[in-house]
XYZ file of N, CA and C in Angstrom:
498
model
N 14.656 -43.259 50.030
C 14.817 -44.048 48.817
C 14.790 -45.548 49.140
N 15.557 -45.940 50.168
C 15.609 -47.347 50.545
C 14.247 -47.827 51.037
N 13.540 -46.986 51.792
C 12.219 -47.351 52.295
C 11.254 -47.609 51.144
N 11.326 -46.796 50.111
C 10.455 -46.996 48.946
C 10.784 -48.318 48.251
N 12.064 -48.628 48.135
C 12.472 -49.877 47.499
C 11.998 -51.086 48.316
N 12.090 -50.969 49.619
C 11.632 -52.049 50.500
C 10.130 -52.271 50.304
N 9.372 -51.179 50.241
C 7.925 -51.313 50.013
C 7.641 -51.957 48.661
N 8.462 -51.617 47.660
C 8.275 -52.196 46.330
C 8.656 -53.682 46.303
N 9.415 -54.130 47.266
C 9.703 -55.569 47.375
C 8.645 -56.292 48.210
N 8.128 -55.601 49.220
C 7.053 -56.195 50.026
C 5.794 -56.341 49.179
N 5.567 -55.357 48.309
C 4.362 -55.400 47.477
C 4.276 -56.685 46.650
N 5.286 -57.109 45.900
C 5.137 -58.381 45.178
C 5.237 -59.606 46.090
N 5.893 -59.440 47.256
C 6.030 -60.588 48.163
C 4.658 -61.063 48.648
N 3.843 -60.153 49.105
C 2.541 -60.528 49.661
C 1.582 -61.033 48.578
N 1.381 -60.301 47.472
C 0.482 -60.845 46.437
C 0.980 -62.159 45.819
N 2.295 -62.344 45.741
C 2.776 -63.611 45.192
C 2.436 -64.765 46.141
N 2.475 -64.516 47.442
C 2.059 -65.545 48.400
C 0.566 -65.846 48.235
N -0.229 -64.802 48.095
C -1.669 -65.002 47.877
C -1.933 -65.746 46.567
N -1.217 -65.370 45.529
C -1.370 -66.028 44.224
C -0.963 -67.490 44.311
N 0.130 -67.749 45.005
C 0.577 -69.133 45.176
C -0.512 -69.974 45.828
N -1.076 -69.495 46.923
C -2.093 -70.277 47.618
C -3.377 -70.393 46.795
N -3.718 -69.349 46.051
C -4.894 -69.420 45.188
C -4.676 -70.478 44.101
N -3.536 -70.433 43.433
C -3.245 -71.398 42.367
C -3.120 -72.811 42.925
N -2.616 -72.912 44.119
C -2.410 -74.220 44.733
C -3.719 -74.838 45.228
N -4.758 -74.028 45.265
C -6.060 -74.522 45.719
C -6.571 -75.694 44.904
N -6.266 -75.701 43.602
C -6.706 -76.823 42.769
C -6.046 -78.115 43.227
N -4.775 -78.034 43.574
C -4.064 -79.232 44.042
C -4.576 -79.684 45.399
N -4.909 -78.732 46.243
C -5.430 -79.073 47.568
C -6.788 -79.767 47.435
N -7.655 -79.190 46.610
C -8.972 -79.804 46.405
C -8.824 -81.203 45.821
N -7.905 -81.342 44.858
C -7.674 -82.642 44.246
C -7.170 -83.645 45.281
N -6.262 -83.230 46.148
C -5.688 -84.133 47.145
C -6.767 -84.716 48.056
N -7.761 -83.915 48.405
C -8.832 -84.407 49.262
C -9.828 -85.266 48.489
N -10.158 -84.859 47.275
C -11.213 -85.528 46.509
C -10.744 -86.828 45.844
N -9.528 -86.852 45.309
C -9.082 -87.980 44.496
C -8.945 -89.273 45.299
N -8.778 -89.178 46.589
C -8.586 -90.376 47.416
C -9.778 -91.317 47.401
N -10.973 -90.771 47.135
C -12.186 -91.599 47.139
C -12.683 -91.896 45.724
N -11.951 -91.435 44.726
C -12.390 -91.588 43.335
C -11.987 -92.946 42.778
N -12.884 -93.560 42.039
C -12.584 -94.855 41.417
C -12.626 -94.784 39.892
N -13.216 -93.738 39.349
C -13.323 -93.573 37.902
C -12.045 -92.924 37.368
N -11.319 -93.639 36.497
C -10.051 -93.130 35.956
C -10.238 -91.825 35.192
N -11.371 -91.668 34.520
C -11.621 -90.436 33.762
C -11.718 -89.247 34.709
N -12.442 -89.410 35.798
C -12.556 -88.325 36.783
C -11.217 -88.078 37.481
N -10.513 -89.147 37.811
C -9.188 -89.008 38.431
C -8.257 -88.258 37.498
N -8.264 -88.618 36.240
C -7.414 -87.944 35.247
C -7.767 -86.466 35.140
N -9.068 -86.165 35.126
C -9.504 -84.767 35.039
C -9.021 -83.970 36.254
N -9.113 -84.563 37.433
C -8.645 -83.879 38.650
C -7.135 -83.645 38.596
N -6.392 -84.654 38.163
C -4.938 -84.517 38.061
C -4.555 -83.462 37.028
N -5.270 -83.423 35.904
C -4.992 -82.402 34.889
C -5.332 -81.009 35.387
N -6.437 -80.868 36.092
C -6.807 -79.562 36.645
C -5.749 -79.096 37.643
N -5.319 -79.997 38.494
C -4.275 -79.664 39.453
C -3.003 -79.230 38.729
N -2.640 -79.973 37.696
C -1.413 -79.675 36.946
C -1.516 -78.357 36.181
N -2.739 -77.955 35.804
C -2.932 -76.766 34.975
C -2.484 -75.471 35.645
N -2.385 -75.473 36.948
C -1.966 -74.250 37.648
C -0.489 -74.287 38.049
N 0.232 -75.290 37.593
C 1.617 -75.488 38.024
C 2.523 -74.301 37.671
N 2.378 -73.728 36.481
C 3.252 -72.614 36.089
C 2.971 -71.400 36.963
N 1.701 -71.038 37.131
C 1.354 -69.899 37.983
C 1.831 -70.135 39.408
N 1.630 -71.334 39.891
C 2.057 -71.688 41.244
C 3.579 -71.570 41.383
N 4.314 -72.066 40.405
C 5.781 -72.042 40.462
C 6.333 -70.625 40.370
N 5.793 -69.829 39.451
C 6.269 -68.454 39.289
C 5.976 -67.641 40.544
N 4.777 -67.783 41.081
C 4.446 -67.018 42.285
C 5.299 -67.465 43.475
N 5.584 -68.774 43.580
C 6.451 -69.252 44.659
C 7.867 -68.700 44.499
N 8.337 -68.650 43.258
C 9.669 -68.103 42.987
C 9.739 -66.617 43.370
N 8.736 -65.845 42.998
C 8.715 -64.418 43.352
C 8.652 -64.255 44.865
N 7.800 -65.028 45.502
C 7.689 -64.968 46.963
C 9.030 -65.311 47.612
N 9.676 -66.354 47.118
C 10.961 -66.765 47.686
C 12.070 -65.756 47.446
N 12.156 -65.250 46.227
C 13.216 -64.267 45.922
C 13.062 -62.985 46.727
N 11.847 -62.466 46.781
C 11.649 -61.249 47.568
C 11.858 -61.535 49.047
N 11.496 -62.744 49.491
C 11.713 -63.118 50.885
C 13.182 -63.267 51.249
N 14.028 -63.538 50.261
C 15.476 -63.626 50.504
C 16.143 -62.253 50.364
N 15.673 -61.436 49.429
C 16.271 -60.110 49.196
C 15.953 -59.147 50.342
N 14.733 -59.175 50.825
C 14.315 -58.225 51.868
C 15.188 -58.247 53.126
N 15.569 -59.393 53.661
C 16.421 -59.363 54.853
C 17.764 -58.660 54.629
N 18.284 -58.717 53.410
C 19.513 -57.977 53.114
C 19.265 -56.473 53.182
N 18.121 -56.062 52.690
C 17.822 -54.626 52.608
C 17.501 -54.029 53.974
N 16.875 -54.815 54.827
C 16.503 -54.261 56.132
C 17.398 -54.791 57.260
N 18.459 -55.481 56.887
C 19.506 -55.925 57.826
C 18.942 -56.701 59.021
N 18.291 -57.832 58.718
C 17.698 -58.627 59.803
C 18.231 -60.058 59.827
N 19.368 -60.303 59.190
C 19.900 -61.661 59.179
C 20.314 -62.126 60.579
N 20.413 -61.216 61.518
C 20.768 -61.599 62.883
C 19.548 -62.005 63.714
N 18.371 -61.977 63.113
C 17.139 -62.341 63.824
C 16.831 -63.825 63.604
N 16.514 -64.509 64.682
C 16.221 -65.938 64.611
C 14.958 -66.200 63.791
N 13.958 -65.326 63.890
C 12.689 -65.568 63.214
C 12.853 -65.627 61.693
N 13.784 -64.859 61.124
C 13.949 -64.890 59.671
C 14.564 -66.227 59.245
N 15.536 -66.688 60.025
C 16.157 -67.990 59.718
C 15.160 -69.128 59.902
N 14.360 -69.046 60.956
C 13.340 -70.072 61.193
C 12.335 -70.094 60.036
N 11.948 -68.919 59.548
C 11.009 -68.831 58.427
C 11.584 -69.483 57.177
N 12.837 -69.195 56.892
C 13.472 -69.748 55.697
C 13.605 -71.264 55.807
N 14.046 -71.737 56.948
C 14.201 -73.188 57.142
C 12.848 -73.885 57.029
N 11.828 -73.319 57.641
C 10.495 -73.928 57.571
C 9.965 -73.957 56.137
N 10.137 -72.872 55.385
C 9.649 -72.849 54.009
C 10.446 -73.800 53.114
N 11.730 -73.926 53.367
C 12.517 -74.914 52.614
C 12.035 -76.327 52.911
N 11.734 -76.593 54.174
C 11.193 -77.895 54.549
C 9.879 -78.160 53.816
N 8.986 -77.160 53.782
C 7.706 -77.305 53.088
C 7.943 -77.618 51.608
N 8.833 -76.866 50.986
C 9.124 -77.065 49.559
C 9.644 -78.483 49.296
N 10.595 -78.923 50.093
C 11.189 -80.254 49.896
C 10.162 -81.353 50.170
N 9.406 -81.219 51.239
C 8.386 -82.216 51.570
C 7.363 -82.341 50.445
N 6.871 -81.198 49.981
C 5.851 -81.221 48.923
C 6.408 -81.795 47.619
N 7.635 -81.444 47.285
C 8.245 -81.980 46.063
C 8.382 -83.494 46.157
N 8.814 -83.983 47.304
C 8.961 -85.431 47.490
C 7.595 -86.130 47.461
N 6.609 -85.520 48.103
C 5.268 -86.098 48.126
C 4.701 -86.173 46.714
N 4.874 -85.097 45.956
C 4.391 -85.063 44.574
C 5.077 -86.135 43.739
N 6.370 -86.309 43.942
C 7.142 -87.292 43.175
C 6.673 -88.715 43.473
N 6.428 -89.000 44.724
C 6.080 -90.370 45.102
C 4.589 -90.676 45.000
N 3.763 -89.643 44.885
C 2.325 -89.888 44.889
C 1.661 -89.463 43.582
N 1.599 -88.169 43.317
C 0.776 -87.693 42.202
C 1.407 -87.937 40.841
N 2.707 -87.870 40.743
C 3.342 -88.238 39.468
C 3.121 -89.725 39.196
N 3.198 -90.519 40.239
C 2.947 -91.962 40.131
C 1.483 -92.219 39.770
N 0.580 -91.477 40.376
C -0.843 -91.640 40.091
C -1.145 -91.300 38.632
N -0.517 -90.238 38.121
C -0.697 -89.887 36.700
C -0.292 -91.068 35.815
N 0.817 -91.697 36.137
C 1.281 -92.842 35.352
C 0.279 -93.992 35.430
N -0.210 -94.265 36.628
C -1.117 -95.403 36.834
C -2.454 -95.251 36.110
N -2.945 -94.016 35.975
C -4.246 -93.837 35.310
C -4.087 -93.592 33.814
N -2.847 -93.649 33.297
C -2.631 -93.556 31.860
C -2.444 -92.149 31.328
N -1.912 -91.243 32.156
C -1.621 -89.872 31.725
C -0.120 -89.708 31.507
N 0.282 -88.742 30.674
C 1.707 -88.414 30.621
C 2.150 -88.016 32.038
N 3.365 -88.330 32.377
C 3.837 -88.067 33.734
C 5.295 -87.652 33.692
N 5.797 -87.241 34.839
C 7.191 -86.827 34.939
C 7.913 -87.735 35.913
N 9.170 -87.986 35.615
C 10.054 -88.686 36.543
C 11.207 -87.723 36.758
N 11.275 -87.163 37.970
C 12.208 -86.065 38.183
C 11.726 -84.897 37.351
N 12.580 -84.376 36.490
C 12.172 -83.273 35.621
C 11.957 -83.736 34.184
N 11.973 -85.034 33.966
C 11.827 -85.587 32.615
C 10.364 -85.942 32.333
N 9.833 -85.382 31.246
C 8.459 -85.663 30.831
C 8.419 -87.006 30.107
N 7.521 -87.887 30.528
C 7.380 -89.209 29.926
C 5.976 -89.366 29.352
N 5.853 -90.142 28.275
C 4.534 -90.310 27.654
C 3.625 -91.203 28.495
N 2.353 -91.122 28.176
C 1.366 -91.952 28.865
C 1.640 -93.426 28.604
N 1.347 -94.235 29.602
C 1.436 -95.691 29.495
C 0.015 -96.241 29.602
N -0.191 -97.472 29.225
C -1.529 -98.050 29.427
C -1.902 -97.990 30.913
N -3.176 -97.703 31.195
C -3.592 -97.611 32.604
C -3.357 -98.913 33.363
N -3.071 -98.769 34.627
C -2.917 -99.925 35.513
C -4.297 -100.402 35.955
N -4.289 -101.396 36.777
C -5.563 -101.921 37.273
C -6.150 -100.963 38.317
N -7.476 -100.989 38.454
C -8.105 -100.177 39.495
C -7.582 -100.528 40.890
N -7.199 -101.786 41.091
C -6.687 -102.204 42.396
C -5.348 -101.525 42.697
N -4.503 -101.403 41.669
C -3.205 -100.755 41.856
C -3.382 -99.275 42.196
N -4.302 -98.618 41.492
C -4.588 -97.209 41.764
C -5.169 -97.073 43.169
N -6.108 -97.942 43.517
C -6.725 -97.895 44.849
C -5.683 -98.096 45.938
N -4.714 -98.972 45.701
C -3.661 -99.215 46.702
C -2.818 -97.960 46.920
N -2.472 -97.268 45.831
C -1.702 -96.031 45.973
C -2.514 -94.973 46.709
N -3.777 -94.830 46.333
C -4.614 -93.819 46.967
C -4.891 -94.143 48.436
N -4.977 -95.431 48.744
C -5.235 -95.836 50.129
C -4.087 -95.426 51.055
N -2.869 -95.518 50.550
C -1.723 -95.150 51.395
C -1.399 -93.655 51.326
N -2.206 -92.894 50.577
C -1.995 -91.460 50.438
C -2.828 -90.721 51.473
N -2.187 -90.269 52.514
C -2.888 -89.514 53.543
C -2.739 -88.018 53.318
N -3.709 -87.264 53.777
C -3.635 -85.819 53.610
C -3.251 -85.088 54.900
N -3.151 -85.815 56.012
C -2.809 -85.163 57.279
C -1.446 -84.463 57.180
N -0.468 -85.139 56.609
C 0.849 -84.529 56.435
C 0.803 -83.323 55.536
N -0.011 -83.401 54.489
C -0.151 -82.253 53.589
C -0.756 -81.054 54.310
N -1.732 -81.311 55.155
C -2.372 -80.221 55.899
C -1.375 -79.572 56.856
N -0.641 -80.395 57.596
C 0.332 -79.846 58.550
C 1.433 -79.087 57.810
N 1.997 -79.725 56.807
C 3.134 -79.117 56.110
C 2.686 -77.972 55.204
N 1.535 -78.105 54.552
C 1.115 -77.105 53.586
C 0.319 -75.962 54.160
N -0.237 -76.128 55.352
C -1.037 -75.054 55.946
C -0.493 -74.598 57.296
N -0.272 -75.533 58.183
C 0.155 -75.166 59.541
C 1.541 -74.518 59.527
N 2.493 -75.119 58.826
C 3.846 -74.538 58.819
C 3.863 -73.162 58.164
N 3.230 -72.960 56.994
C 3.186 -71.590 56.462
C 2.463 -70.610 57.396
N 1.465 -71.081 58.137
C 0.806 -70.208 59.115
C 1.790 -69.805 60.223
N 2.639 -70.731 60.621
C 3.677 -70.414 61.612
C 4.657 -69.398 61.032
N 5.025 -69.565 59.765
C 5.923 -68.608 59.106
C 5.275 -67.225 59.060
N 4.001 -67.167 58.731
C 3.291 -65.886 58.729
C 3.303 -65.268 60.125
N 3.076 -66.083 61.142
C 3.125 -65.602 62.524
C 4.513 -65.042 62.837
N 5.554 -65.762 62.414
C 6.923 -65.294 62.644
C 7.165 -63.935 61.964
N 6.686 -63.798 60.744
C 6.903 -62.550 59.998
C 6.129 -61.377 60.604
N 4.951 -61.633 61.119
C 4.138 -60.537 61.674
C 4.586 -60.164 63.085
N 4.804 -61.158 63.942
C 5.081 -60.872 65.347
C 6.562 -60.818 65.699
N 7.428 -61.363 64.833
C 8.884 -61.325 65.041
C 9.251 -61.622 66.504
N 8.912 -62.816 66.993
C 9.035 -63.102 68.422
C 10.467 -63.211 68.945
N 11.410 -63.505 68.071
C 12.798 -63.645 68.532
C 13.739 -63.317 67.407
């Protein structure tokens, strides 16, 4: 009975991770493309496309996280270092990405004249800023950190979950 329940928790855990990365693909593509964009209309379209998958991305991340927290209780592995390392790494990824989004893409939405959020508060669109101001924000926006934190660290977590090295 317990084995069946564990499988029923693993089943949504894996597809929710796949769904999260699929939905997040729009944001990843936008992060690479928007840095060289100068047309506010195209920038706005990219930001809106990225934002359009936010609910699917959030729900799938929540399911992945909840099942990832429940499963160790069911299979009694809280004494394993790899599970703690996985949780700490994923929390780091979540916090880093949230901070990056707050300081970069929410700000970019405001600068190009789109409705934006400050924290969890939705704010109306403001008149667009100058192209120079937008260019300055985009110039200081690097994607190397996003690649390491958004791809390399989750790959390490996947390695930890599959190989359980310690």
